Coordinates of C-alpha atoms and ligand atoms in Angstrom, one line a residue:
M1047 CA -19.9 14.4 11.0
S1048 CA -16.5 12.8 10.9
S1049 CA -16.6 9.0 10.4
K1050 CA -16.9 6.8 13.5
N1051 CA -13.2 6.2 14.2
Q1052 CA -12.3 9.8 13.4
Q1053 CA -12.2 12.2 16.3
R1054 CA -15.1 14.7 16.3
V1055 CA -14.2 18.3 17.1
I1056 CA -16.8 20.0 19.4
L1057 CA -16.7 23.6 20.5
I1058 CA -18.8 24.8 23.4
T1059 CA -18.8 28.6 24.0
G1060 CA -19.0 30.0 27.5
A1061 CA -18.0 26.7 29.0
N1062 CA -16.0 27.7 32.0
K1063 CA -19.0 27.4 34.3
G1064 CA -22.8 26.8 34.4
L1065 CA -24.4 24.8 31.7
G1066 CA -21.5 24.9 29.3
F1067 CA -19.2 23.4 31.9
E1068 CA -21.7 20.6 32.6
V1069 CA -21.9 19.9 28.9
V1070 CA -18.1 19.5 28.7
K1071 CA -18.2 17.3 31.8
K1072 CA -20.7 15.0 30.2
L1073 CA -18.8 14.9 26.9
V1074 CA -15.6 14.0 28.8
K1075 CA -17.3 11.3 30.8
G1076 CA -18.6 9.9 27.6
T1077 CA -22.1 9.5 29.0
S1078 CA -23.3 11.5 26.1
G1079 CA -21.3 11.1 22.9
S1080 CA -18.0 9.4 22.3
N1081 CA -15.1 10.1 24.7
N1082 CA -12.9 10.1 21.6
D1083 CA -14.1 13.7 21.0
L1084 CA -11.7 16.6 20.9
I1085 CA -13.5 19.2 23.0
L1086 CA -12.7 22.9 22.7
L1087 CA -13.8 24.6 25.9
G1088 CA -14.6 28.2 24.9
C1089 CA -14.2 30.9 27.5
R1090 CA -13.6 34.7 27.4
D1091 CA -11.2 34.8 30.3
L1092 CA -8.1 32.6 30.1
K1093 CA -7.7 32.1 33.8
R1094 CA -11.3 31.1 34.3
G1095 CA -10.9 28.6 31.4
Q1096 CA -7.7 27.2 32.9
D1097 CA -9.4 26.7 36.3
A1098 CA -12.3 25.0 34.6
I1099 CA -10.0 22.5 32.8
A1100 CA -8.1 21.9 36.1
K1101 CA -11.5 21.2 37.8
L1102 CA -12.2 18.5 35.1
G1103 CA -8.8 16.9 36.0
S1104 CA -7.1 18.3 32.9
P1105 CA -8.3 15.6 30.4
S1106 CA -6.0 15.3 27.4
N1107 CA -8.9 15.7 24.9
V1108 CA -10.1 19.1 26.4
R1109 CA -8.4 22.2 25.0
L1110 CA -8.9 25.8 25.9
L1111 CA -10.1 28.2 23.2
Q1112 CA -10.2 31.9 24.2
L1113 CA -13.3 33.4 22.8
D1114 CA -15.3 36.4 23.7
T1115 CA -18.4 35.9 21.6
S1116 CA -19.3 39.6 21.8
S1117 CA -16.1 40.6 20.2
P1118 CA -15.6 40.4 16.4
D1119 CA -11.7 40.4 16.9
S1120 CA -11.9 37.6 19.4
I1121 CA -14.2 35.6 17.0
A1122 CA -11.7 36.1 14.1
R1123 CA -8.8 35.1 16.3
A1124 CA -10.6 31.9 17.6
T1125 CA -11.5 31.0 14.0
N1126 CA -7.8 31.3 13.0
E1127 CA -6.8 29.2 16.0
I1128 CA -9.2 26.4 14.9
K1129 CA -7.8 26.6 11.4
Q1130 CA -4.2 26.5 12.5
K1131 CA -4.3 24.1 15.5
Y1132 CA -7.2 21.8 14.7
G1133 CA -7.0 21.4 10.9
G1134 CA -9.8 23.9 10.3
K1135 CA -12.5 21.3 11.0
L1136 CA -15.4 21.4 13.4
D1137 CA -18.2 18.8 13.8
I1138 CA -20.3 20.5 16.4
L1139 CA -20.6 24.0 17.5
I1140 CA -22.7 24.7 20.7
N1141 CA -23.4 28.4 21.1
N1142 CA -24.0 28.4 24.8
A1143 CA -22.4 31.7 26.0
G1144 CA -25.2 34.0 27.1
I1145 CA -26.0 36.8 29.5
L1146 CA -29.1 38.1 31.3
K1147 CA -29.6 41.6 32.6
L1148 CA -32.8 43.0 34.1
E1149 CA -32.5 46.7 33.3
K1150 CA -34.8 47.8 30.5
T1151 CA -32.4 50.3 28.8
A1152 CA -31.1 50.6 25.3
D1153 CA -27.5 50.1 26.7
A1154 CA -28.5 46.9 28.4
A1155 CA -30.2 45.7 25.1
R1156 CA -27.0 46.5 23.1
E1157 CA -24.9 44.5 25.6
I1158 CA -27.3 41.5 25.7
F1159 CA -27.8 41.4 21.9
A1160 CA -24.0 41.6 21.3
T1161 CA -23.6 38.2 23.1
N1162 CA -26.9 36.5 22.7
Y1163 CA -27.6 37.3 19.1
F1164 CA -25.1 39.3 17.0
G1165 CA -22.1 37.4 18.4
I1166 CA -23.7 34.0 17.6
K1167 CA -24.6 35.2 14.2
L1168 CA -21.0 36.3 13.5
L1169 CA -19.4 33.2 15.0
N1170 CA -21.7 31.0 12.9
K1171 CA -20.8 32.9 9.8
H1172 CA -17.1 32.3 10.5
L1173 CA -17.4 28.7 11.6
S1174 CA -20.1 27.3 9.3
P1175 CA -17.6 26.8 6.5
L1176 CA -15.5 24.6 8.8
I1177 CA -18.4 22.4 9.9
Q1178 CA -18.0 18.9 8.5
E1179 CA -20.5 16.7 6.7
N1180 CA -23.5 15.9 8.9
G1181 CA -22.3 18.4 11.5
R1182 CA -24.5 20.4 13.8
I1183 CA -24.8 24.0 15.1
I1184 CA -26.7 24.2 18.3
N1185 CA -27.9 27.6 19.4
V1186 CA -28.8 27.7 23.1
A1187 CA -32.0 29.8 23.2
S1188 CA -34.6 29.8 26.0
E1189 CA -38.2 29.2 26.6
V1190 CA -38.2 32.9 27.7
G1191 CA -37.8 33.7 24.0
A1192 CA -40.9 31.7 23.2
W1193 CA -42.9 33.4 26.0
T1194 CA -41.7 36.8 24.9
L1195 CA -42.7 36.1 21.3
H1196 CA -46.2 34.9 22.5
E1197 CA -46.7 38.2 24.3
M1198 CA -45.9 40.4 21.2
S1199 CA -48.7 41.7 18.9
N1200 CA -49.8 39.3 16.1
D1201 CA -48.2 41.5 13.5
L1202 CA -44.8 41.6 15.2
Q1203 CA -45.0 37.8 15.9
N1204 CA -45.6 37.2 12.2
K1205 CA -42.4 39.2 11.3
Y1206 CA -40.3 37.1 13.7
K1207 CA -41.9 33.9 12.5
S1208 CA -42.0 34.6 8.8
S1209 CA -40.7 31.7 6.6
T1210 CA -39.0 34.2 4.3
L1211 CA -37.4 36.2 7.1
T1212 CA -33.8 37.3 6.2
E1213 CA -30.9 38.1 8.6
E1214 CA -31.1 41.8 7.5
Q1215 CA -34.8 42.0 8.4
L1216 CA -34.1 40.3 11.8
D1217 CA -31.2 42.7 12.5
A1218 CA -33.5 45.6 11.7
L1219 CA -36.2 44.3 14.1
L1220 CA -33.6 44.4 16.9
Q1221 CA -32.3 47.8 15.9
D1222 CA -35.9 49.1 15.9
F1223 CA -36.4 47.6 19.3
I1224 CA -33.3 49.4 20.7
A1225 CA -34.5 52.7 19.2
A1226 CA -37.9 52.2 20.8
L1227 CA -36.3 51.5 24.2
E1228 CA -34.5 54.8 23.8
S1229 CA -37.8 56.7 23.0
N1230 CA -39.8 54.7 25.5
S1231 CA -42.1 53.3 22.8
V1232 CA -41.7 49.5 22.7
E1233 CA -45.5 49.0 23.0
K1234 CA -46.0 51.0 19.8
L1235 CA -43.9 48.5 17.9
G1236 CA -45.9 45.6 19.3
Y1237 CA -43.8 44.4 22.2
N1238 CA -45.3 43.9 25.6
E1239 CA -43.6 46.2 28.1
K1240 CA -44.7 43.9 30.9
S1241 CA -43.0 40.8 29.5
R1242 CA -40.8 39.4 32.2
Y1243 CA -37.1 39.6 31.2
L1244 CA -38.2 41.6 28.1
I1245 CA -34.7 42.3 26.6
Y1246 CA -33.3 38.9 27.3
G1247 CA -36.6 37.4 25.9
V1248 CA -36.3 39.4 22.7
S1249 CA -32.6 38.3 22.3
K1250 CA -33.7 34.7 22.6
A1251 CA -36.8 35.1 20.3
A1252 CA -34.4 36.5 17.8
L1253 CA -32.1 33.5 18.2
L1254 CA -35.0 31.2 17.6
A1255 CA -35.7 33.1 14.4
L1256 CA -32.0 33.2 13.4
T1257 CA -31.8 29.4 13.8
R1258 CA -34.6 29.0 11.2
V1259 CA -32.9 31.5 8.9
E1260 CA -29.5 29.7 9.2
A1261 CA -31.1 26.3 8.7
R1262 CA -32.6 27.5 5.4
Q1263 CA -29.2 29.0 4.4
W1264 CA -27.0 26.1 5.2
S1265 CA -29.2 23.0 4.6
G1266 CA -27.6 21.6 1.5
A1267 CA -24.6 19.6 0.4
K1268 CA -23.1 18.9 3.9
N1269 CA -26.4 17.9 5.6
V1270 CA -25.6 20.3 8.4
L1271 CA -28.4 20.8 10.9
V1272 CA -28.9 24.1 12.8
L1273 CA -31.1 23.7 15.9
A1274 CA -32.2 25.7 18.9
V1275 CA -32.4 24.3 22.3
C1276 CA -33.7 25.4 25.8
P1277 CA -31.9 23.8 28.8
G1278 CA -34.9 24.5 31.0
Y1279 CA -34.8 26.5 34.1
C1280 CA -31.5 25.4 35.8
A1281 CA -29.5 26.5 38.8
T1282 CA -26.6 28.6 37.6
D1283 CA -25.1 32.1 38.2
L1284 CA -27.3 33.5 35.4
N1285 CA -30.4 33.3 37.6
H1286 CA -28.5 33.4 40.9
H1287 CA -29.5 29.7 41.4
G1288 CA -33.1 30.8 41.5
P1289 CA -35.9 29.1 43.6
G1290 CA -37.3 25.9 42.1
S1291 CA -34.5 25.6 39.5
R1292 CA -33.4 22.1 38.5
P1293 CA -29.8 20.9 38.5
A1294 CA -27.6 22.2 35.7
E1295 CA -26.8 18.5 34.7
L1296 CA -30.4 18.2 33.4
G1297 CA -29.9 21.4 31.4
A1298 CA -26.8 19.9 29.9
D1299 CA -28.7 16.7 28.9
S1300 CA -31.3 19.0 27.2
I1301 CA -28.5 20.8 25.3
L1302 CA -26.9 17.5 24.3
H1303 CA -30.1 15.9 23.0
P1304 CA -29.9 17.6 19.5
V1305 CA -26.2 16.7 19.5
Q1306 CA -26.8 13.0 20.0
A1307 CA -30.2 12.4 18.3
P1308 CA -30.1 10.8 14.9
A1309 CA -30.6 13.3 12.1
N1310 CA -33.9 11.8 11.0
A1311 CA -35.3 12.4 14.5
L1312 CA -34.6 16.2 14.2
A1313 CA -36.3 18.9 12.2
N1314 CA -33.8 21.4 10.8
G1315 CA -34.2 24.9 12.2
Q1316 CA -36.5 23.9 15.1
F1317 CA -36.5 24.3 18.8
Y1318 CA -36.1 21.5 21.4
Q1319 CA -36.2 21.2 25.1
D1320 CA -35.6 17.9 27.0
G1321 CA -35.7 16.1 23.7
Q1322 CA -39.2 17.4 22.8
L1323 CA -39.9 19.6 19.8
K1324 CA -41.3 22.9 21.0
A1325 CA -43.3 25.6 19.3
Q1326 CA -41.6 29.0 18.5
S1327 CA -44.1 30.8 20.8
Y1328 CA -46.3 29.8 23.8
A1329 CA -47.6 31.2 27.0
C1330 CA -45.5 31.1 30.1
D1331 CA -46.7 28.6 32.7
M1332 CA -44.0 29.2 35.3
D1333 CA -45.0 30.2 38.8
F1334 CA -43.0 33.3 39.6
S1335 CA -44.5 34.0 43.0
K1336 CA -41.2 32.9 44.8
F1337 CA -39.1 35.1 42.6
S1338 CA -39.6 38.6 43.9
E1339 CA -37.8 37.9 47.3
H1340 CA -35.0 36.1 45.5
S1341 CA -34.5 38.9 43.0
K1342 CA -34.5 41.5 45.7
N1343 CA -31.7 39.6 47.5
N1344 CA -29.7 39.4 44.3
Q1345 CA -29.9 43.0 43.0
Ligands
NAP899 N1 -29.8 28.7 33.6 C1 -31.0 28.7 33.0 O1 -32.0 28.5 33.7 C2 -31.1 28.9 31.5 C3 -32.4 28.8 31.0 C4 -32.6 29.0 29.6 C5 -31.5 29.3 28.8 N2 -30.2 29.4 29.4 C6 -29.1 29.8 28.5 O2 -28.1 28.8 28.7 C7 -26.8 29.4 28.4 C8 -25.8 29.2 29.5 O3 -26.3 29.9 30.7 P1 -25.9 29.5 32.2 O4 -27.2 29.4 32.9 O5 -24.9 28.4 32.2 O6 -25.2 30.9 32.6 P2 -23.9 31.2 33.5 O7 -23.7 30.2 34.6 O8 -24.0 32.6 33.8 O9 -22.7 30.9 32.4 C9 -22.7 31.7 31.3 C10 -21.4 31.4 30.6 O10 -21.3 32.2 29.4 C11 -20.1 33.0 29.4 N3 -20.2 34.2 28.7 C12 -21.0 35.3 28.9 N4 -20.8 36.2 28.0 C13 -19.8 35.8 27.2 C14 -19.1 36.3 26.1 N5 -19.4 37.5 25.6 N6 -18.2 35.5 25.5 C15 -17.9 34.3 26.0 N7 -18.5 33.8 27.0 C16 -19.4 34.5 27.7 C17 -19.8 33.2 30.9 O11 -18.4 33.5 31.1 P3 -17.8 34.3 32.4 O12 -17.7 33.3 33.4 O13 -16.6 34.9 31.8 O14 -18.9 35.3 32.7 C18 -20.1 31.8 31.4 O15 -19.1 30.8 31.1 C19 -27.1 30.9 28.1 O16 -27.2 31.1 26.8 C20 -28.5 31.1 28.8 O17 -29.2 32.2 28.2 C21 -30.0 29.3 30.7

């Protein structure tokens, strides 16, 4: 990371609302991190990004970066902009942009994976060379990924959790999953068709796996850490401010923990929530009884 009196450059994707916006708000206030940071507020829609910056009071250290993380062209353009306008250096990248859809179709999977997995993979590939000494890449995953992984067959779990997993193997797992959705045969591959939020959960399970693969790839000369984080179940548009959700500010704290914690308190490639190290897979303990009515009202 840049030395103490040097300005850190931090990019948060999908930061015009929800958790990403709360993260920017906290960074600006300086309650988490130094308010000397230069913050790049990533958003796919220029107007929504401008409105978000205005809502923050247009602080001089927050700049807009147009970035649709599902678009390779947009990723290439944003990378060039960081090179040209910000000296090609980045200290922290927070991959926060994400989507949730409930349909269980191959098209929905393609759309979700484009943002929640493939876009993050491509953005990390473009931006990892710009990450400075002791920098961090934070992939915003979800406990839903850990639940979904837990509900897979042991064989399939072992593939996702393998310590020798490669990006190519992980991509192939997702392509096979899409093909199985098309032929109505996900159970045959070892997925549990009854997993709640199955496609979203698979995208986040894959992101947990990708985080470990990237940590292995990039741990080296620059002491860069790649970490996954769950913000917890928070009230945002993603879940239509679902029943029992906690304030988004708490989710932002959870996302910022691996940004702020000293390197020796973090395990490279691992998964954190509210500052606690989490397993890659575990059973869901959330009570969903209040959800059906809420979901019906938000179809
Ligand atoms: N809320 C929760 O309970 C919860 C729990 C676990 C994990 N998460 C994760 O936390 C992250 C943030 O979610 P949130 O709850 O804050 O959701 P949100 O309120 O729906 O905000 C999502 C943000 O991502 C942006 N986005 C979506 N697709 C994008 C794309 N292709 N390129 C660039 N930006 C894109 C949205 O932009 P637009 O405004 O243009 O749509 C928005 O700014 C997601 O990765 C989500 O999976 C959330």
